[in-house]
Each structure stands twice: as structure tokens, then as C-alpha cells.
GROMACS .gro file of C-alpha atoms in nm:
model
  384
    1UNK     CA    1 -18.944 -12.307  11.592
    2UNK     CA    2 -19.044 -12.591  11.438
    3UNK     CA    3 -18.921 -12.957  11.290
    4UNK     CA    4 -18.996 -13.244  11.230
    5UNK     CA    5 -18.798 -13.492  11.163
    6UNK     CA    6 -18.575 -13.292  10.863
    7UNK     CA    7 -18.794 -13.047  10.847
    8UNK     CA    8 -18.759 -12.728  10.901
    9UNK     CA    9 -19.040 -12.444  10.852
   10UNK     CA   10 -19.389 -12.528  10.965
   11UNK     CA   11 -19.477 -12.534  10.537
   12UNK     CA   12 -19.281 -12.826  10.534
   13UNK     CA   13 -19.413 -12.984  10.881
   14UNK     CA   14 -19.775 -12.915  10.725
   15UNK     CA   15 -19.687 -13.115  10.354
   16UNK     CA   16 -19.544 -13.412  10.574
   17UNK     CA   17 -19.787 -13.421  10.861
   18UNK     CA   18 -20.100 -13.669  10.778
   19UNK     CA   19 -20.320 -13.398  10.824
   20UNK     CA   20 -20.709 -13.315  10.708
   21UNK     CA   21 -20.714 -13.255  10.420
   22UNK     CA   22 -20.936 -12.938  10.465
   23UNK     CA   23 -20.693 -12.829  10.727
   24UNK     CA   24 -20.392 -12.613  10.514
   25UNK     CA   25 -20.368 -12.321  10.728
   26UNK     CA   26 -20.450 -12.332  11.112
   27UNK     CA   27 -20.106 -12.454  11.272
   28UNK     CA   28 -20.099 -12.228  11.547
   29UNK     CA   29 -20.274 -12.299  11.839
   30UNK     CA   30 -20.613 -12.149  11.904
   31UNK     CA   31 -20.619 -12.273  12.303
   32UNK     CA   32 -20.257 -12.167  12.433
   33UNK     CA   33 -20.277 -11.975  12.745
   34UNK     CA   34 -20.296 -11.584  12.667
   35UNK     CA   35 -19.968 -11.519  12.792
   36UNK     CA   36 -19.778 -11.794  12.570
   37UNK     CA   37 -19.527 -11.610  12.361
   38UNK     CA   38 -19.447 -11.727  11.992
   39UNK     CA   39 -19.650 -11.944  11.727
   40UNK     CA   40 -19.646 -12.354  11.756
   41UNK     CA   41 -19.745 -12.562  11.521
   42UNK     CA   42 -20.000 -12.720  11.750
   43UNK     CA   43 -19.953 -13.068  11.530
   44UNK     CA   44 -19.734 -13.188  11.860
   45UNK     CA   45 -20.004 -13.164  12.113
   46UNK     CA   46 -20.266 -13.330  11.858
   47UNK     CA   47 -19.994 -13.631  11.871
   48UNK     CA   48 -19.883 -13.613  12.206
   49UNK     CA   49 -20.287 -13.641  12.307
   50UNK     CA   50 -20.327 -13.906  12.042
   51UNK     CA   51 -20.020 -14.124  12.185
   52UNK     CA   52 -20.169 -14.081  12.546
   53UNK     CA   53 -20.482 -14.194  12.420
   54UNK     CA   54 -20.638 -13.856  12.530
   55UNK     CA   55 -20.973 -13.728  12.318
   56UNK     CA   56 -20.885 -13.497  11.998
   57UNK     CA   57 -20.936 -13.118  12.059
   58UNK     CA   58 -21.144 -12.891  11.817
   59UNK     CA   59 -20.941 -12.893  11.482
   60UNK     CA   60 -20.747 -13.156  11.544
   61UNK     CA   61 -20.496 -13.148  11.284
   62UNK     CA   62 -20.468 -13.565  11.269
   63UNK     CA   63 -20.621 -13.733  10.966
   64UNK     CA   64 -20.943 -13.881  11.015
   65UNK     CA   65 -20.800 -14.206  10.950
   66UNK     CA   66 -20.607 -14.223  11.277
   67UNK     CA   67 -20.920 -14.076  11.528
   68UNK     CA   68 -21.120 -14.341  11.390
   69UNK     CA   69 -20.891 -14.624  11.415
   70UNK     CA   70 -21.047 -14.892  11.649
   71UNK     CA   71 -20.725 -15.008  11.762
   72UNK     CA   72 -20.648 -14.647  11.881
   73UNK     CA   73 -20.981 -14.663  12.018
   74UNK     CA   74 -20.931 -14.939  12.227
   75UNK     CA   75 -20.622 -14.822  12.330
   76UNK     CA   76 -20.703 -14.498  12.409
   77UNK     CA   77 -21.074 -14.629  12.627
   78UNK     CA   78 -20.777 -14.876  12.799
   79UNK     CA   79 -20.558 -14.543  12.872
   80UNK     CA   80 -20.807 -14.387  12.985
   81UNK     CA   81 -20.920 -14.588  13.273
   82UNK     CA   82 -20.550 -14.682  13.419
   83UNK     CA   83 -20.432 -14.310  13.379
   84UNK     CA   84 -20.742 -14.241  13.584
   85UNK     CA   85 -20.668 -14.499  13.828
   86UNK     CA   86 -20.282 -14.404  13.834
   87UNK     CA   87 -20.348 -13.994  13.862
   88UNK     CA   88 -20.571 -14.041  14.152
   89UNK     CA   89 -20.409 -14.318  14.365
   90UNK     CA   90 -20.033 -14.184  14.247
   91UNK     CA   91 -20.027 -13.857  14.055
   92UNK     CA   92 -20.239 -13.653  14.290
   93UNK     CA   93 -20.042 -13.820  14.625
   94UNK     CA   94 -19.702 -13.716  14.436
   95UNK     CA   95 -19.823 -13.320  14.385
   96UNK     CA   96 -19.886 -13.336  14.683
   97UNK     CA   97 -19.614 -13.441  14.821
   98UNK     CA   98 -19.388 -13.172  14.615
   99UNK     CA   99 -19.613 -12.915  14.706
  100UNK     CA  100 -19.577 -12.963  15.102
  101UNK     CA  101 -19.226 -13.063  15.078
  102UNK     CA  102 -19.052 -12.924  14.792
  103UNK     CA  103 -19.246 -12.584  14.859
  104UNK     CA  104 -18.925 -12.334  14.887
  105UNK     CA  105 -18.739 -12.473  14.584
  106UNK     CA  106 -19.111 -12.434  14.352
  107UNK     CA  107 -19.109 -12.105  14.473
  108UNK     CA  108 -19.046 -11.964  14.146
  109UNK     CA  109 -18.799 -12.058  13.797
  110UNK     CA  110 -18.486 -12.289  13.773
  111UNK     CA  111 -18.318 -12.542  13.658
  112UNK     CA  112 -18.414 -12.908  13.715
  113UNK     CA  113 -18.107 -13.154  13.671
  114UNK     CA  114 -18.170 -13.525  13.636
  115UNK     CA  115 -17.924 -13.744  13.547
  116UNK     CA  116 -17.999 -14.122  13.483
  117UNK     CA  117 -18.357 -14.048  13.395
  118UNK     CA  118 -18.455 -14.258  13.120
  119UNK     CA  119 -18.786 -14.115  12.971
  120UNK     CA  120 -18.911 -14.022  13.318
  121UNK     CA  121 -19.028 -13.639  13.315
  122UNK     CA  122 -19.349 -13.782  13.491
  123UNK     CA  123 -19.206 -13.787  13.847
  124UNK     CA  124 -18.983 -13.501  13.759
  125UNK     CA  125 -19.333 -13.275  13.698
  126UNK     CA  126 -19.489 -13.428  13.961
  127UNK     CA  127 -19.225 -13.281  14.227
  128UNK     CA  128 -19.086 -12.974  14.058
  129UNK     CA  129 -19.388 -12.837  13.840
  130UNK     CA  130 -19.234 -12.475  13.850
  131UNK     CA  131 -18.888 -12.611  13.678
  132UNK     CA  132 -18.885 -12.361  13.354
  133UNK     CA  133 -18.548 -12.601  13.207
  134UNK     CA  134 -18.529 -12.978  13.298
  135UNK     CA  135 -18.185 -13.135  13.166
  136UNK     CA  136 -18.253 -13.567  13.152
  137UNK     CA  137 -18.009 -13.817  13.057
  138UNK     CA  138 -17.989 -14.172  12.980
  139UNK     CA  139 -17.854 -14.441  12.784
  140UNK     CA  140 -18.185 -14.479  12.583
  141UNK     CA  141 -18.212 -14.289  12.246
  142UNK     CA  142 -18.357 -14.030  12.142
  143UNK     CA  143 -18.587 -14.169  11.866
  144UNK     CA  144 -18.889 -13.960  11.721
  145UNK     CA  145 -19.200 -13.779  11.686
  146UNK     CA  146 -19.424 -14.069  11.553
  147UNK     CA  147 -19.774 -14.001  11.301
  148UNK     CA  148 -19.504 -13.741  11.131
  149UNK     CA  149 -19.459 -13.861  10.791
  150UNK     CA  150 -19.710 -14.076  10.557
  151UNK     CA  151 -19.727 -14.452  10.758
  152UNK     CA  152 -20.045 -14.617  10.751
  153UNK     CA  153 -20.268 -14.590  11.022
  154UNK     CA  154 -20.334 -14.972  10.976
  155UNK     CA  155 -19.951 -14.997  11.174
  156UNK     CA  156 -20.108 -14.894  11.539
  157UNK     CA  157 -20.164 -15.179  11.680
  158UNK     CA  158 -19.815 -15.267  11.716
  159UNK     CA  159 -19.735 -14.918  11.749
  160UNK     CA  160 -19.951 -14.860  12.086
  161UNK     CA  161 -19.851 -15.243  12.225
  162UNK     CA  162 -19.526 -15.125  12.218
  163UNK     CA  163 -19.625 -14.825  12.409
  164UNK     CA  164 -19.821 -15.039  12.697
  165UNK     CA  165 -19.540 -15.279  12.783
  166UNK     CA  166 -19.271 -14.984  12.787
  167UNK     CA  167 -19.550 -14.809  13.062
  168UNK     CA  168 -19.548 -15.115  13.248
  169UNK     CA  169 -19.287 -15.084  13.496
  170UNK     CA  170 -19.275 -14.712  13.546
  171UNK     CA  171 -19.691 -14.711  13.636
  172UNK     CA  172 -19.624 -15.012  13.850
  173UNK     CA  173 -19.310 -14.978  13.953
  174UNK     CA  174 -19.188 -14.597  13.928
  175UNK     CA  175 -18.923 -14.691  13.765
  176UNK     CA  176 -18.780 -14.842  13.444
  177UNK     CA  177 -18.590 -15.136  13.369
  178UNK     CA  178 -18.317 -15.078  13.185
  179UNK     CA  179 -18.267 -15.418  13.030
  180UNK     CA  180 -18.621 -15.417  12.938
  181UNK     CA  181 -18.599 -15.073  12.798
  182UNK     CA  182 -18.286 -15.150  12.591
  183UNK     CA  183 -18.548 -15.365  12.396
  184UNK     CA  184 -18.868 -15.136  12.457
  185UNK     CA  185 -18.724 -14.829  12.276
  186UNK     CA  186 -18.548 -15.013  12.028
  187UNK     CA  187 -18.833 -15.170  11.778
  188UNK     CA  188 -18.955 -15.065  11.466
  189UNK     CA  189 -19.245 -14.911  11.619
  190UNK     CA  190 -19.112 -14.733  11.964
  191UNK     CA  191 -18.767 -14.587  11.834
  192UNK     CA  192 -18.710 -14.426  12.204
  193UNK     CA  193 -18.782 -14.188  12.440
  194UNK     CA  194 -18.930 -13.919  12.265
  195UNK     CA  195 -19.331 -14.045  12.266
  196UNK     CA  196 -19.295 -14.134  12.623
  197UNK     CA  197 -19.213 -13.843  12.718
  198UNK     CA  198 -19.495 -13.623  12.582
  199UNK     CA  199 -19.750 -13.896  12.684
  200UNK     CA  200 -19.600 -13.794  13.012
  201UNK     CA  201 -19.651 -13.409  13.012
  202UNK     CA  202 -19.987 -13.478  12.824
  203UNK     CA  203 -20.065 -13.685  13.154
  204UNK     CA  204 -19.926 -13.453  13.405
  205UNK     CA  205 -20.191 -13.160  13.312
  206UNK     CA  206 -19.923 -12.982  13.011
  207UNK     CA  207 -19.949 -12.884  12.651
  208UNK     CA  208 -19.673 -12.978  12.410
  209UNK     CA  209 -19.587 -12.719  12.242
  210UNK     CA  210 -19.289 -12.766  11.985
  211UNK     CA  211 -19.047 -13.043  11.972
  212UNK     CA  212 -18.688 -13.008  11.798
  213UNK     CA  213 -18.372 -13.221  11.788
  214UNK     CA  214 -18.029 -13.108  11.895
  215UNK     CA  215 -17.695 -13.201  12.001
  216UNK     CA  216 -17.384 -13.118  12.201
  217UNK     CA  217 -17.105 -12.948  11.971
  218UNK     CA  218 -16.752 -12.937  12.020
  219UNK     CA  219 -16.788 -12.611  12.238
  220UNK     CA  220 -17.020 -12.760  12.483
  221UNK     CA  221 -17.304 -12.595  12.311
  222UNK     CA  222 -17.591 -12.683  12.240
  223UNK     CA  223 -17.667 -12.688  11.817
  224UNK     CA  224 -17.973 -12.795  11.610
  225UNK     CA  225 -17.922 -13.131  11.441
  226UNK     CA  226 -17.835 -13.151  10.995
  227UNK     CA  227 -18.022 -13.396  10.855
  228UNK     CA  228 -17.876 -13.761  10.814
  229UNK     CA  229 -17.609 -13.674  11.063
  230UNK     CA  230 -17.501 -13.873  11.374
  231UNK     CA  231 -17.379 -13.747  11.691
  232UNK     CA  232 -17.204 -13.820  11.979
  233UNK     CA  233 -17.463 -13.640  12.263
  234UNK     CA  234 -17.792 -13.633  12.091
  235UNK     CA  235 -18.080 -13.507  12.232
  236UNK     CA  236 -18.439 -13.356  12.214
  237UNK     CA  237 -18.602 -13.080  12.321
  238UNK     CA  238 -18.958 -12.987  12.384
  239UNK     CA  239 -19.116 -12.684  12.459
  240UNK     CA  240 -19.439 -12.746  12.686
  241UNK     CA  241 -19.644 -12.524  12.925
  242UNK     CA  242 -19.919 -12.644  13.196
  243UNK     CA  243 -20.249 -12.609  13.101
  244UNK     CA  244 -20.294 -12.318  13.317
  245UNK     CA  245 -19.978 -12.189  13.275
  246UNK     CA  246 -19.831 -11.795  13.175
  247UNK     CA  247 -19.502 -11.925  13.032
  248UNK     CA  248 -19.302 -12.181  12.848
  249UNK     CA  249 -19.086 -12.449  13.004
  250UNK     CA  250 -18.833 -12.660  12.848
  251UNK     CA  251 -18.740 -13.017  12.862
  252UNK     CA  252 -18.374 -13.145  12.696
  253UNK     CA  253 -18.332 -13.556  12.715
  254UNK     CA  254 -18.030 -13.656  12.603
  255UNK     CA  255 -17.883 -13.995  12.530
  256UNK     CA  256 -17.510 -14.017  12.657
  257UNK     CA  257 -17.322 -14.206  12.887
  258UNK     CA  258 -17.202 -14.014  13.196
  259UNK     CA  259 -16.933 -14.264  13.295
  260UNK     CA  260 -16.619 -14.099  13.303
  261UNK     CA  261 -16.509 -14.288  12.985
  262UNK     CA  262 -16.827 -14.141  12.841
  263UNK     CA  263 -16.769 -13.783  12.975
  264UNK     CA  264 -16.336 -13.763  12.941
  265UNK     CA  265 -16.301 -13.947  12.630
  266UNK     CA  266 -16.633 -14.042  12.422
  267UNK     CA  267 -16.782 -13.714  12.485
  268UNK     CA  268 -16.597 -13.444  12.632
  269UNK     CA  269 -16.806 -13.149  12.477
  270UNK     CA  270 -17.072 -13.299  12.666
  271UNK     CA  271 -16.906 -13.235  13.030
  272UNK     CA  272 -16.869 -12.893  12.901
  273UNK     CA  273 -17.199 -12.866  12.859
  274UNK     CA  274 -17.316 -12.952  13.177
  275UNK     CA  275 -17.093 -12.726  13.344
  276UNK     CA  276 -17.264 -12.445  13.164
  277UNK     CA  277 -17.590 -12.533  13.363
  278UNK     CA  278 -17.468 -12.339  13.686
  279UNK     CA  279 -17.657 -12.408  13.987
  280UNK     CA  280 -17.942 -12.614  13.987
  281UNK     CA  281 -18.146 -12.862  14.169
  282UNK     CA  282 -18.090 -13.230  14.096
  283UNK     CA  283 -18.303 -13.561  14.115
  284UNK     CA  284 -18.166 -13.848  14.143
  285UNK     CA  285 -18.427 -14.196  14.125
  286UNK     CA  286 -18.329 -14.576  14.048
  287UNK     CA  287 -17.986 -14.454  13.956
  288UNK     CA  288 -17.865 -14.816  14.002
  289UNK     CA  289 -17.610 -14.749  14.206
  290UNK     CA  290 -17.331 -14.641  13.940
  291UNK     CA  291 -17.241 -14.291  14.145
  292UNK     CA  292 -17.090 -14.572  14.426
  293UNK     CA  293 -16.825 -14.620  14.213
  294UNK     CA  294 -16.490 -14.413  14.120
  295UNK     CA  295 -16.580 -14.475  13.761
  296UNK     CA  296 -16.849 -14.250  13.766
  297UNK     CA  297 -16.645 -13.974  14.010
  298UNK     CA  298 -16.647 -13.727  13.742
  299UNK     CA  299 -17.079 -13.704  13.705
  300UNK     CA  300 -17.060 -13.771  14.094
  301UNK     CA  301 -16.846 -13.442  14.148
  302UNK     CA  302 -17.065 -13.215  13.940
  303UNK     CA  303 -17.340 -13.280  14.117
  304UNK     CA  304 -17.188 -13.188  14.455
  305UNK     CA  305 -17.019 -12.885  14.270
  306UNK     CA  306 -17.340 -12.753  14.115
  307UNK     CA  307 -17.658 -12.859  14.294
  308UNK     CA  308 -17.843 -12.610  14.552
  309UNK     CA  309 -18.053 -12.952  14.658
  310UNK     CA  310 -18.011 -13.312  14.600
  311UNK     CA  311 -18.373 -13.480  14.600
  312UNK     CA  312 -18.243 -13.863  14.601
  313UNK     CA  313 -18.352 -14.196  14.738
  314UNK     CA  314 -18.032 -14.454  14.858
  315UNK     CA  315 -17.931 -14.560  14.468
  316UNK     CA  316 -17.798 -14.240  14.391
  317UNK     CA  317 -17.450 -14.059  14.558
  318UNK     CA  318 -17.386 -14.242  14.873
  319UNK     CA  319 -17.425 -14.047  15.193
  320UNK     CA  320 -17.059 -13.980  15.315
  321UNK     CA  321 -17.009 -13.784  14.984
  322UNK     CA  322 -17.274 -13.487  15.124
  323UNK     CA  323 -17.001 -13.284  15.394
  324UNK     CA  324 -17.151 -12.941  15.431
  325UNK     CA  325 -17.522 -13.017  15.347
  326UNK     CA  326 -17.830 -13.075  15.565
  327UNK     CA  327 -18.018 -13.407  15.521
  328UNK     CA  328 -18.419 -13.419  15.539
  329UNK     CA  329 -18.525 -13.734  15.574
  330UNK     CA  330 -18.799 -13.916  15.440
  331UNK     CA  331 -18.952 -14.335  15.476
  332UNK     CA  332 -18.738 -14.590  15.563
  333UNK     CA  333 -18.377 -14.728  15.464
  334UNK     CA  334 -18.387 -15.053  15.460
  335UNK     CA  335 -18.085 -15.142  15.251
  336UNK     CA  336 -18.087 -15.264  14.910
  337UNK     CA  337 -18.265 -15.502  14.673
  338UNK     CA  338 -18.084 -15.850  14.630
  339UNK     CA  339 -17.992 -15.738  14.256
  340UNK     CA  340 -17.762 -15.461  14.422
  341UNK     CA  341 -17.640 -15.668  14.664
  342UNK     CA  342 -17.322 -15.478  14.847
  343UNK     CA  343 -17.469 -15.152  14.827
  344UNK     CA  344 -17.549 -15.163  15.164
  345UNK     CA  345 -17.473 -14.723  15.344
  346UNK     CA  346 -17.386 -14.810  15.718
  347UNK     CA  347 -17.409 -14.429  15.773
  348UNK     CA  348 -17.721 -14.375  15.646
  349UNK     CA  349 -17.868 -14.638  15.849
  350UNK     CA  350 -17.743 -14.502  16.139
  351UNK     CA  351 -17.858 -14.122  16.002
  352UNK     CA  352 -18.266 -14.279  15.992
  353UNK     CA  353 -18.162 -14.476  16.285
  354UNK     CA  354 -18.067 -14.187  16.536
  355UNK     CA  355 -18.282 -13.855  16.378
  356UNK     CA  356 -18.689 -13.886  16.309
  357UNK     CA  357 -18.792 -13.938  15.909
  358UNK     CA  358 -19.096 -13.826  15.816
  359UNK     CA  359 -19.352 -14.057  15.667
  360UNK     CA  360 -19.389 -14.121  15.240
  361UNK     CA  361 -19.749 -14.155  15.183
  362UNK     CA  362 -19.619 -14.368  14.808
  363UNK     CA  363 -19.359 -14.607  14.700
  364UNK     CA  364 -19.068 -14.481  14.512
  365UNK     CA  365 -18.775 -14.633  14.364
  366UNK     CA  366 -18.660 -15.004  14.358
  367UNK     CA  367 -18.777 -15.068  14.741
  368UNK     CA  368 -19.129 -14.928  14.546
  369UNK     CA  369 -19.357 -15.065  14.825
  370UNK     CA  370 -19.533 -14.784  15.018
  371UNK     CA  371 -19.357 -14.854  15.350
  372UNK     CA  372 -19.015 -14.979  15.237
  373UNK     CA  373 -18.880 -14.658  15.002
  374UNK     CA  374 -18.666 -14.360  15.118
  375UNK     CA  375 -18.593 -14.034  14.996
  376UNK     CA  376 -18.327 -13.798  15.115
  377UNK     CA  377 -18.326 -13.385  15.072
  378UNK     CA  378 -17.982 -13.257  15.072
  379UNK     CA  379 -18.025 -12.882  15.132
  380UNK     CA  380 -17.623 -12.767  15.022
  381UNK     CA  381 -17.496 -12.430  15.170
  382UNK     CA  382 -17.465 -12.251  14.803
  383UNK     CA  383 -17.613 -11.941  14.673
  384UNK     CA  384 -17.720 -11.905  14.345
   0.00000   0.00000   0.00000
């Protein structure tokens, strides 16, 4: 399967790609594990490398005029040494940390839920590499496969500051800001998520292997997008696999808004839709707090419903909402930043107060200080 933008055959991709001009015929990729099933137009991992500022691979299908670019150039020799710096001081500590704790639930295939993601599959990877579907949401759209059509190369410069100051916070922070990603993924050059996210997998050891557009229909289904349409619950999905990897996995962002206005009235289908999921894990990171409130009950209750774990720190469901399921904990709890001021969990002070918490070796979420973060694995008495 493969399209970009309108498109909709990989003839079409190949006329609209800026590709070599010598280069007509070889879209599939020549590199793909041997067990990868299918044909991909291997144009998506050429971009997703080029965006992360990663070296071409033999027959890269880019135009010339783009790998010799010296803004990419010095964008990608800048990339290069903070992704360096970031996969061994951050990365590597994160596997690590979802490989000794997270061991039971990577055991083998599932379903990944996280809700109030933004762009961020990188932490998602990091702790649940053997996810085969990871379902994202956030308020920030969609937006596009860039290098897809016929812009200049003479445009990156822009194009890749945009992409720095949108990795700022997440690489220093682990998280995004929304109000500074309401701006980000909004310019002419970074139209949303969509780039971020395969810089991500491209980062996390993974090969991008097709990237399509969808939405939510009115049967809680999900359906390819028509060209020039707008929806109500659109979304992306990209097919990757890890470098080493026998199989395909699949990542589906979508850009809705799970307050109960969003999911009763706005976007009912939508609701339906996550229903359909069935069991599933869910992670839950710099979720600002919204599942406190009754106006976001109805995401709130799904969760519980449907999830075999909850992986969380303190800003996602509060505490007292978890009757029947066993706690793990993890750092400190420490209360809240001053911007969330009233979020304070009484009961989960006294939980790390009164039962041992293991150490985090790394800083997560808005207390994102090594030392001052907490996580919290709910372990709920389901079956799937």
C-alpha cells in the first residue's frame, strides 16, 4: 500500500517523488529483513533518514539536489552528534529500563494504547519495542510526508529549523509543550506530526516502511482518506519494522479531542473506534492532568475498562480511580509542578510513603529531573 499525499499506486508516488532521475524502477526495498511480507516503496525510509539527518543508503531514491544541500548537511552533522549524545545518555537507559521492567508485557504482540501523546512514539518504542499496533492521540494534526511533491530544495533551511525547535523540549525535557507545539506543527514548513514521528522510529533503530492517511468513519472504522476531503478524526498510519526485525508493526496517530464533548458529540464514531481496540496496554506521560476531571470521565473509563496495564506517571488517571489493580512503584512523588497547581494525590503520597519504590535511573515527565519523576505500573486483574 502506498500514498502519498493523493496518490495512490506507487506509479504515481514515483512521477511525484523528486527522485534520480536514473532511478524509474527500484521502489521496493532491497535491505528489508527477509521475513518482511509485501512490497514498500522504500521512498519513506529515504525521507524519514533524510529528516533525521541520518546518511543516505545505497540507491537512495532522493534527488541529488537534496543529499548535497549544505544546509541539510549541517543539519544532519548537528543531528548527528545530539542523537548520539541523547541515545547513549537517554535512549539506551530507557531500553533498558523496559527491558528489566516491562519484561512480561514485551513478551510477545499487542496493542499499545496512548492517549495524549502528541508526536511521541520515541518513548513509546523505547518501553514497548514488541508493540505490533500503537494507537496515539493528540490535539496536534496530522500534517504530511514532506520532500513528496516538486518544492525546491533551496526551502530546507527553514524546513529543518522548524524541526530543531519542535525537538527541543521532548530531547530535553521528555515531553512536549503543547502551547509551543500548537505553533511548532502549524508553519508552512512543519505542517504536524507526521515527520516527527518517523525521525523518531528512524532514531529508535526502525525502518519506515509505508505511510498512508486515514480516518474514523461513521461506523467506528477505520477508512482511507479521498482526496481534498476533511474529517472529523484524522489520522496517519505507518507501517515500520526494527532493523532486525521478522515482522511489521503499525503506528496510527490521530488528531482528536478525547474530551467528552469531543468523544459524545464532535466525534462519536471515534469512541466507537476505540472500543474496537479490546484489551490493551496503555501509556499515559505529561497528560496534563485532564483525566482529574469529570469532563474527561468518558476517555478516563475506557481506559480502566480496556487496559491489561496502565504504565503512567502522577498527570495521568488519579490513583483512587485503580480499585482492583496492583500498583508497582517507581521514583518519587513529589506532587506537582506550580503550573498544575491543585493536582496534588494525598493517596498516592501516602502509597510511596508506606510501600518501597524502586529507583528511575532517568527523568520522565514534567518533574523531568532524574530524582524528582515517578512512574506507576498498574497490573489490572483482566484476561485477554
Amino acid at each position: 500500500m502506498i500514498l502519498l499525499a493523493s496518490c495512490g499506486d506507487g506509479e504515481h508516488a514515483r512521477q511525484q517523488t523528486p527522485v534520480k532521475d536514473t532511478d524509474t524502477v527500484a521502489v521496493v526495498m532491497d535491505t528489508l529483513p527477509k521475513k518482511i511480507s509485501g512490497s514498500y516503496n522504500r521512498i519513506f525510509n529515504d525521507i524519514a533518514r533524510y529528516l533525521a539527518g541520518m546518511d543516505p543508503e545505497p540507491g537512495c531514491m532522493l534527488d541529488s539536489s537534496y543529499l548535497e544541500n549544505k544546509d541539510w548537511k549541517q543539519y544532519a552533522e548537528n543531528a548527528e552528534k545530539k542523537w548520539h549524545l541523547y541515545d547513549s545518555s537517554r535512549i539506551q537507559v530507557l531500553k533498558d529500563w523496559g527491558r528489566a521492567e516491562l519484561a512480561a508485557i514485551n513478551s510477545g504482540p499487542f496493542t499499545l494504547f496512548y492517549p495524549f501523546s502528541g508526536p511521541d512514539i520515541l518513548h513509546a518504542d523505547c518501553f514497548y519495542p514488541e508493540a505490533d499496533t500503537t494507537v496515539m492521540i493528540g490535539l496536534e494534526p496530522v500534517g504530511t510526508v514532506p520532500f513528496t511533491d516538486k518544492s525546491k530544495s533551496d526551502t530546507l533551511a527553514k524546513y529543518f529549523a522548524s524541526v530543531t525547535r519542535s525537538l527541543y523540549a521532548i530531547l530535553n525535557f521528555s515531553f512536549f509543550r503543547t502551547e509551543a507545539m500548537k505553533k511548532d506543527l502549524r508553519t508552512a514548513e512543519l505542517n504536524g506530526t507526521t515527520p516527527l514521528m518517523m525521525i523518531f522510529l528512524q532514531r529508535t533503530g526502525n525502518r519506515v516502511l509505508d505511510v498512508k492517511y486515514i480516518h474514523i468513519d461513521s461506523a467506528g472504522r477505520i477508512a482511507g482518506n479521498e482526496p481534498g476531503k476533511s474529517y472529523k478524526s484524522p489520522g496517519v498510519e505507518i507501517t515500520y519494522c526494527h532493523a532486525d526485525s521478522t515482522g511489521e508493526a503499525r503506528l496510527f496517530y490521530f488528531s482528536t479531542d478525547l474530551s467528552n464533548e469531543g468523544l459524545t458529540k464532535t466525534s462519536p464514531a471515534f469512541l466507537r473506534y476505540l472500543y474496537t481496540l479490546g484489551y490493551a496496554h496503555t501509556y499515559l506521560k505529561s497528560a496534563s492532568y485532564l483525566m482529574y476531571n469529570d469532563f474527561f470521565s468518558e476517555i478516563r473509563s475506557l481506559i480502566l475498562k480496556q487496559s491489561l496495564t496502565v504504565l503512567q506517571d502522577d498527570s495521568g488517571i488519579p490513583h483512587r480511580f485503580f480499585t482492583g489493580c496492583k500498583p508497582s512503584l517507581y521514583g518519587k512523588y513529589s506532587g506537582v509542578i506550580s503550573l498544575f497547581k491543585g493536582n496534588e494525590q494525598k493517596d498516592l503520597d501516602s502509597l510511596f510513603k508506606s510501600q518501597p519504590a524502586k529507583p528511575l535511573d532517568f527523568g520522565i515527565g514534567y518533574k523531568w529531573h532524574k530524582g524528582e519523576s515517578n512512574l506507576v505500573l498498574y497490573e489490572c486483574a483482566r484476561r485477554p
